[in-house]
């Protein structure tokens, strides 16, 4: 829960929010058995938005973003992603997953494949891109996350920060229109957190639509255009970062902020 | 104050690691005579080795390779090593090795199993060693039919028409998949070949044979025996049970209730029944269910039973591998848009099978050794043959030499499998964990 200072000016020229909706959640509810984990979630994400979701542990943040690419199934309400509604129809689910990238807390790289193979697997088998082209794209994104020299290594031979950057490159190789991040830096040491955050900032600067679950409040301040605070399966407060950090309305938010920022 | 600070002015260059043990004496002191307990153990071990060798060595040194009967062996040994001497009579192996290898296969046709064996190694090599050219796999696909033809003989068109069944199944799948979806296609891919095998294949083979006759001398399953039989049953069982076991393991994990319960039921039933029982079913009961007059080959029946038996074990070992994978691997594959079969094939199974290699190979070693059980239903496997050989007047009373030979050959096969599994594990090692 470090409050790393982001030591450079964030370039906002391409961070434009369009009218078009990327994700729309209407009255979404979900239960684990009898445990009501998501309660009446209503949220709209427009293309180009960078949304940070925060909240205490167990508040349902992971569950919320995992519903967007159907790693979890919602039981009531509607979720429309990139114009396609999520139902039990496998074709729709696969279509959405092709266009939505996800980065996990524990990287989840494929340990039996090299870094390059990790990055080309889905483009080749899902998007049917020719191998040659997929490898060129993969190298392009590996350069972007600044580890092209590791392309032929196996994930087990990389540091945590490098692995997470590979995971980001792997997701980008599918040319997604929306990226989901579930606590991408929580499993990392402080010096590695910075390299991963830098990568994410660059992505934001290029205009990527991003939904980020994180406790990195520095990132939220500098990059997000909206902060969503969740508690007990509900959205408690939603505001631009300036308002959210300086004048939170709800008591729960105030309590959470005081704990996390240590005032 | 200034005295307490320390600043390094010069960085240390790397030094070579300390030398390990110097010389034989140093090694022995370190490993064999390190303290009185270790020394005592070393001495006891030395004594055991000595006792074993002094009992077994003379037996090997006095061995007779050239004799026509056990009595002749004994006389030769007594003549050259004294009346009390004991020795091995390997002459029996020299006399009967062809039987141990081929059973009652006609001698003038030995080239056929020999060729089949060599081609089998060629067919297996691209499967076992991934750096060989992938095109060789085509031969691996053809080999089962070719190998069958070489071993059993008969018209070449019979195995060709069976192979045709698989081709038909493939086309049925492709055609139906375009029109009616995957499930219908899978059903078509099963039904079309079955229909072909039951009604089309026989007449087709007869017809082509009458037009273009190509055939080898028939050899009956009853004439098969020895290690040839063990290898035929063992390798077919291994090659068949791996894919079947994987499918069962996936079936057991499936969300579809029918698939899941069928898999669980099959696995638990087979694992709960001794192999001998299944073999008896194969040798006697199956005939009752068959329409009268059908000639369902006994070796084929045994192979089916052995395959099903070891598939159930392979399934459980593979399930262990699947369970050992973190959930994140399934999620990452799904999040990238890979469908079920692709994520299994590209992400999950390669890792699960790697974890399962030692268990799978153990199962296969067990299967290979269990092929000796077929002697109980009257097939002449190596053990069955030793009994047959000892029933002869010349070799009555010989034990160690024959069983020792059988054990040695089995050991060579099983040890190779075990070494191969270690090679494979180290090849697939990618430094994670
Ligand atoms: N598969 C599951 N079965 C039952 N309960 C679950 C399951 N997954 C999560 N939960 C519960 O649902 C609640 C929300 O979980 P979730 O992982 O979404 O929280 P989170 O906000 O991401 O927390 P954290 O910050 O710790 O990651 C938790 O109380 C958790 O115990
Ligand atoms: Mg979480």
XYZ file of N, CA, C and O in Angstrom, chain B residues 30-122:
372
model
N 35.933 -38.861 3.315
C 34.730 -38.042 3.406
C 33.448 -38.876 3.342
O 32.509 -38.655 4.089
N 33.418 -39.861 2.426
C 32.158 -40.539 2.134
C 31.992 -41.904 2.798
O 30.879 -42.365 2.979
N 33.076 -42.586 3.108
C 32.943 -43.959 3.618
C 33.365 -44.106 5.077
O 32.833 -44.936 5.803
N 34.368 -43.354 5.511
C 34.916 -43.590 6.854
C 34.839 -42.341 7.705
O 35.740 -42.020 8.469
N 33.727 -41.627 7.580
C 33.565 -40.377 8.302
C 32.890 -40.675 9.641
O 31.671 -40.727 9.743
N 33.693 -40.928 10.677
C 33.132 -41.267 11.995
C 32.911 -42.773 12.137
O 32.856 -43.504 11.144
N 32.752 -43.262 13.389
C 32.709 -44.723 13.585
C 31.424 -45.354 13.071
O 31.420 -46.461 12.563
N 30.300 -44.605 13.123
C 29.038 -45.175 12.619
C 29.133 -45.437 11.129
O 28.810 -46.516 10.627
N 29.626 -44.415 10.427
C 29.759 -44.526 8.985
C 30.715 -45.663 8.622
O 30.455 -46.472 7.726
N 31.823 -45.761 9.372
C 32.809 -46.810 9.104
C 32.185 -48.188 9.290
O 32.354 -49.096 8.467
N 31.421 -48.337 10.366
C 30.774 -49.626 10.634
C 29.838 -50.007 9.492
O 29.876 -51.124 8.972
N 29.031 -49.033 9.064
C 28.103 -49.293 7.959
C 28.850 -49.698 6.703
O 28.462 -50.629 5.997
N 29.955 -49.018 6.436
C 30.751 -49.347 5.254
C 31.229 -50.793 5.326
O 31.148 -51.549 4.354
N 31.726 -51.171 6.519
C 32.248 -52.534 6.651
C 31.132 -53.565 6.461
O 31.308 -54.558 5.756
N 29.980 -53.315 7.087
C 28.859 -54.248 6.920
C 28.483 -54.364 5.446
O 28.310 -55.469 4.909
N 28.402 -53.206 4.783
C 28.029 -53.216 3.366
C 29.046 -54.004 2.556
O 28.689 -54.809 1.686
N 30.331 -53.802 2.853
C 31.374 -54.535 2.136
C 31.190 -56.032 2.325
O 31.317 -56.819 1.389
N 30.864 -56.439 3.569
C 30.698 -57.864 3.832
C 29.519 -58.426 3.018
O 29.612 -59.497 2.424
N 28.410 -57.672 2.978
C 27.237 -58.135 2.228
C 27.587 -58.300 0.749
O 27.276 -59.316 0.122
N 28.283 -57.304 0.212
C 28.687 -57.395 -1.196
C 29.560 -58.630 -1.408
O 29.372 -59.406 -2.354
N 30.489 -58.861 -0.468
C 31.382 -60.010 -0.598
C 30.583 -61.313 -0.571
O 30.775 -62.202 -1.403
N 29.665 -61.416 0.385
C 28.896 -62.655 0.526
C 28.092 -62.937 -0.739
O 28.060 -64.065 -1.245
N 27.463 -61.867 -1.277
C 26.666 -62.045 -2.500
C 27.539 -62.508 -3.660
O 27.218 -63.460 -4.373
N 28.668 -61.822 -3.807
C 29.531 -62.145 -4.942
C 30.100 -63.547 -4.822
O 30.139 -64.302 -5.795
N 30.514 -63.932 -3.608
C 31.148 -65.248 -3.484
C 30.121 -66.348 -3.729
O 30.466 -67.458 -4.126
N 28.840 -66.038 -3.506
C 27.826 -67.048 -3.810
C 27.503 -67.080 -5.309
O 27.348 -68.147 -5.891
N 27.425 -65.892 -5.910
C 26.915 -65.839 -7.282
C 28.008 -65.959 -8.342
O 27.788 -66.534 -9.401
N 29.187 -65.408 -8.047
C 30.219 -65.365 -9.092
C 30.589 -66.733 -9.654
O 30.616 -66.903 -10.871
N 30.881 -67.733 -8.775
C 31.261 -69.043 -9.318
C 30.188 -69.588 -10.245
O 30.487 -70.162 -11.297
N 28.934 -69.359 -9.859
C 27.820 -69.843 -10.667
C 27.918 -69.282 -12.080
O 27.751 -69.977 -13.067
N 28.220 -67.969 -12.161
C 28.360 -67.352 -13.483
C 29.630 -67.829 -14.183
O 29.630 -68.108 -15.371
N 30.740 -67.942 -13.391
C 32.024 -68.294 -14.012
C 32.011 -69.715 -14.556
O 32.667 -70.019 -15.542
N 31.247 -70.611 -13.889
C 31.207 -71.996 -14.333
C 30.181 -72.226 -15.441
O 29.907 -73.364 -15.810
N 29.595 -71.139 -15.965
C 28.472 -71.286 -16.891
C 28.829 -72.111 -18.119
O 29.940 -72.015 -18.648
N 27.862 -72.895 -18.546
C 28.031 -73.702 -19.756
C 27.090 -73.150 -20.821
O 25.896 -72.980 -20.557
N 27.620 -72.869 -21.982
C 26.803 -72.289 -23.041
C 26.451 -73.307 -24.120
O 25.605 -73.062 -24.939
N 27.184 -74.413 -24.106
C 27.047 -75.330 -25.233
C 26.699 -76.716 -24.714
O 27.585 -77.460 -24.284
N 25.425 -77.077 -24.714
C 25.019 -78.404 -24.272
C 23.622 -78.655 -24.797
O 22.918 -77.716 -25.186
N 23.189 -79.909 -24.794
C 21.871 -80.230 -25.335
C 20.841 -80.523 -24.261
O 19.658 -80.666 -24.553
N 21.321 -80.687 -23.010
C 20.358 -80.930 -21.944
C 20.960 -80.509 -20.612
O 22.174 -80.258 -20.520
N 20.122 -80.458 -19.606
C 20.585 -80.043 -18.286
C 21.625 -81.027 -17.759
O 22.629 -80.634 -17.164
N 21.389 -82.330 -18.018
C 22.340 -83.318 -17.534
C 23.714 -83.136 -18.157
O 24.730 -83.232 -17.480
N 23.709 -82.845 -19.447
C 24.982 -82.634 -20.115
C 25.709 -81.443 -19.496
O 26.908 -81.495 -19.248
N 24.965 -80.387 -19.217
C 25.530 -79.217 -18.540
C 26.219 -79.640 -17.253
O 27.359 -79.277 -16.978
N 25.492 -80.393 -16.435
C 26.012 -80.773 -15.122
C 27.291 -81.574 -15.267
O 28.237 -81.383 -14.494
N 27.298 -82.467 -16.278
C 28.505 -83.264 -16.463
C 29.692 -82.390 -16.843
O 30.788 -82.546 -16.302
N 29.456 -81.448 -17.744
C 30.553 -80.567 -18.155
C 31.094 -79.811 -16.943
O 32.305 -79.707 -16.742
N 30.186 -79.327 -16.106
C 30.624 -78.547 -14.943
C 31.433 -79.425 -13.988
O 32.495 -79.034 -13.502
N 30.914 -80.628 -13.732
C 31.632 -81.525 -12.813
C 33.004 -81.867 -13.374
O 33.994 -81.909 -12.647
N 33.049 -82.087 -14.683
C 34.314 -82.472 -15.295
C 35.345 -81.362 -15.161
O 36.517 -81.617 -14.877
N 34.907 -80.121 -15.331
C 35.938 -79.080 -15.330
C 36.113 -78.376 -13.992
O 37.151 -77.756 -13.771
N 35.138 -78.416 -13.092
C 35.272 -77.653 -11.849
C 35.186 -78.530 -10.594
O 35.105 -78.011 -9.495
N 35.153 -79.851 -10.751
C 35.102 -80.726 -9.581
C 33.683 -81.146 -9.266
O 32.732 -80.483 -9.692
N 33.504 -82.233 -8.533
C 32.189 -82.825 -8.289
C 31.248 -81.932 -7.473
O 30.035 -82.014 -7.619
N 31.819 -81.061 -6.625
C 30.970 -80.225 -5.779
C 30.507 -78.959 -6.500
O 29.653 -78.239 -5.987
N 31.090 -78.679 -7.644
C 30.879 -77.370 -8.265
C 29.445 -77.209 -8.768
O 28.789 -78.168 -9.155
N 29.007 -75.959 -8.722
C 27.680 -75.610 -9.207
C 27.882 -74.583 -10.313
O 28.839 -73.814 -10.266
N 27.003 -74.560 -11.285
C 27.209 -73.579 -12.341
C 25.943 -73.353 -13.139
O 24.995 -74.137 -13.077
N 25.942 -72.238 -13.881
C 24.772 -71.907 -14.686
C 24.762 -72.726 -15.963
O 25.817 -73.042 -16.505
N 23.567 -73.036 -16.416
C 23.443 -73.775 -17.664
C 22.762 -72.880 -18.692
O 21.577 -73.031 -18.968
N 23.516 -71.913 -19.208
C 22.919 -70.982 -20.160
C 22.678 -71.624 -21.516
O 22.145 -70.983 -22.419
N 23.093 -72.878 -21.645
C 22.855 -73.582 -22.898
C 21.375 -73.582 -23.251
O 21.005 -73.551 -24.421
N 20.520 -73.588 -22.212
C 19.091 -73.608 -22.485
C 18.661 -72.359 -23.249
O 17.803 -72.408 -24.130
N 19.294 -71.258 -22.931
C 18.935 -70.020 -23.633
C 19.446 -70.062 -25.059
O 18.756 -69.683 -26.004
N 20.663 -70.576 -25.194
C 21.222 -70.716 -26.532
C 20.352 -71.640 -27.383
O 20.124 -71.403 -28.573
N 19.833 -72.692 -26.728
C 19.023 -73.673 -27.443
C 17.630 -73.136 -27.774
O 17.081 -73.414 -28.826
N 17.064 -72.351 -26.866
C 15.653 -71.989 -26.999
C 15.390 -70.497 -27.140
O 14.249 -70.060 -27.008
N 16.440 -69.698 -27.397
C 16.225 -68.253 -27.404
C 15.174 -67.843 -28.423
O 14.388 -66.931 -28.204
N 15.125 -68.542 -29.551
C 14.162 -68.135 -30.575
C 12.740 -68.317 -30.079
O 11.862 -67.513 -30.364
N 12.553 -69.391 -29.269
C 11.216 -69.584 -28.699
C 10.895 -68.492 -27.683
O 9.774 -67.978 -27.634
N 11.904 -68.158 -26.857
C 11.682 -67.106 -25.869
C 11.332 -65.788 -26.557
O 10.574 -64.980 -26.026
N 11.905 -65.560 -27.731
C 11.636 -64.293 -28.412
C 10.360 -64.338 -29.243
O 9.578 -63.391 -29.233
N 10.151 -65.438 -29.978
C 9.062 -65.433 -30.953
C 7.942 -66.428 -30.657
O 6.989 -66.513 -31.419
N 8.048 -67.227 -29.607
C 7.034 -68.243 -29.360
C 7.052 -69.274 -30.467
O 8.113 -69.773 -30.847
N 5.880 -69.564 -31.023
C 5.807 -70.591 -32.071
C 5.614 -69.971 -33.448
O 5.076 -70.580 -34.350
N 6.060 -68.734 -33.568
C 6.003 -68.047 -34.865
C 6.861 -68.832 -35.858
O 7.965 -69.257 -35.521
N 6.388 -69.049 -37.094
C 7.163 -69.861 -38.051
C 8.570 -69.296 -38.258
O 8.727 -68.095 -38.501
N 9.554 -70.166 -38.152
C 10.950 -69.714 -38.197
C 11.282 -68.956 -39.475
O 11.999 -67.958 -39.436
N 10.746 -69.433 -40.617
C 11.130 -68.805 -41.880
C 10.521 -67.404 -42.007
O 10.883 -66.642 -42.901
N 9.608 -67.053 -41.093
C 8.975 -65.722 -41.162
C 9.503 -64.771 -40.089
O 8.943 -63.703 -39.887
N 10.575 -65.163 -39.392
C 11.101 -64.294 -38.325
C 11.395 -62.880 -38.806
O 11.352 -61.927 -38.030
N 11.701 -62.740 -40.102
C 12.010 -61.405 -40.600
C 10.850 -60.446 -40.389
O 11.050 -59.240 -40.241
N 9.642 -61.004 -40.354
C 8.491 -60.102 -40.228
C 8.401 -59.430 -38.865
O 8.343 -58.192 -38.791
N 8.403 -60.200 -37.769
C 8.456 -59.507 -36.473
C 9.709 -58.648 -36.313
O 9.639 -57.573 -35.705
N 10.841 -59.098 -36.870
C 12.054 -58.284 -36.772
C 11.844 -56.930 -37.440
O 12.114 -55.881 -36.843
N 11.332 -56.969 -38.667
C 11.090 -55.727 -39.395
C 10.055 -54.875 -38.654
O 10.224 -53.656 -38.488
N 9.006 -55.551 -38.166
C 7.961 -54.819 -37.440
C 8.557 -54.122 -36.221
O 8.200 -52.985 -35.908
N 9.492 -54.798 -35.538
C 10.096 -54.215 -34.333
C 10.923 -52.981 -34.697
O 10.799 -51.933 -34.056
N 11.754 -53.119 -35.739
C 12.592 -51.985 -36.140
C 11.716 -50.814 -36.565
O 11.929 -49.664 -36.153
N 10.689 -51.104 -37.368
C 9.804 -50.025 -37.819
C 9.057 -49.399 -36.651
O 8.769 -48.205 -36.647
N 8.768 -50.239 -35.637
C 8.100 -49.695 -34.451
C 8.988 -48.653 -33.782
O 8.519 -47.588 -33.367
N 10.291 -48.972 -33.692
C 11.202 -47.993 -33.095
C 11.209 -46.710 -33.924
O 11.187 -45.607 -33.373
N 11.209 -46.857 -35.249
C 11.174 -45.670 -36.115
C 9.895 -44.876 -35.869
O 9.910 -43.654 -35.763
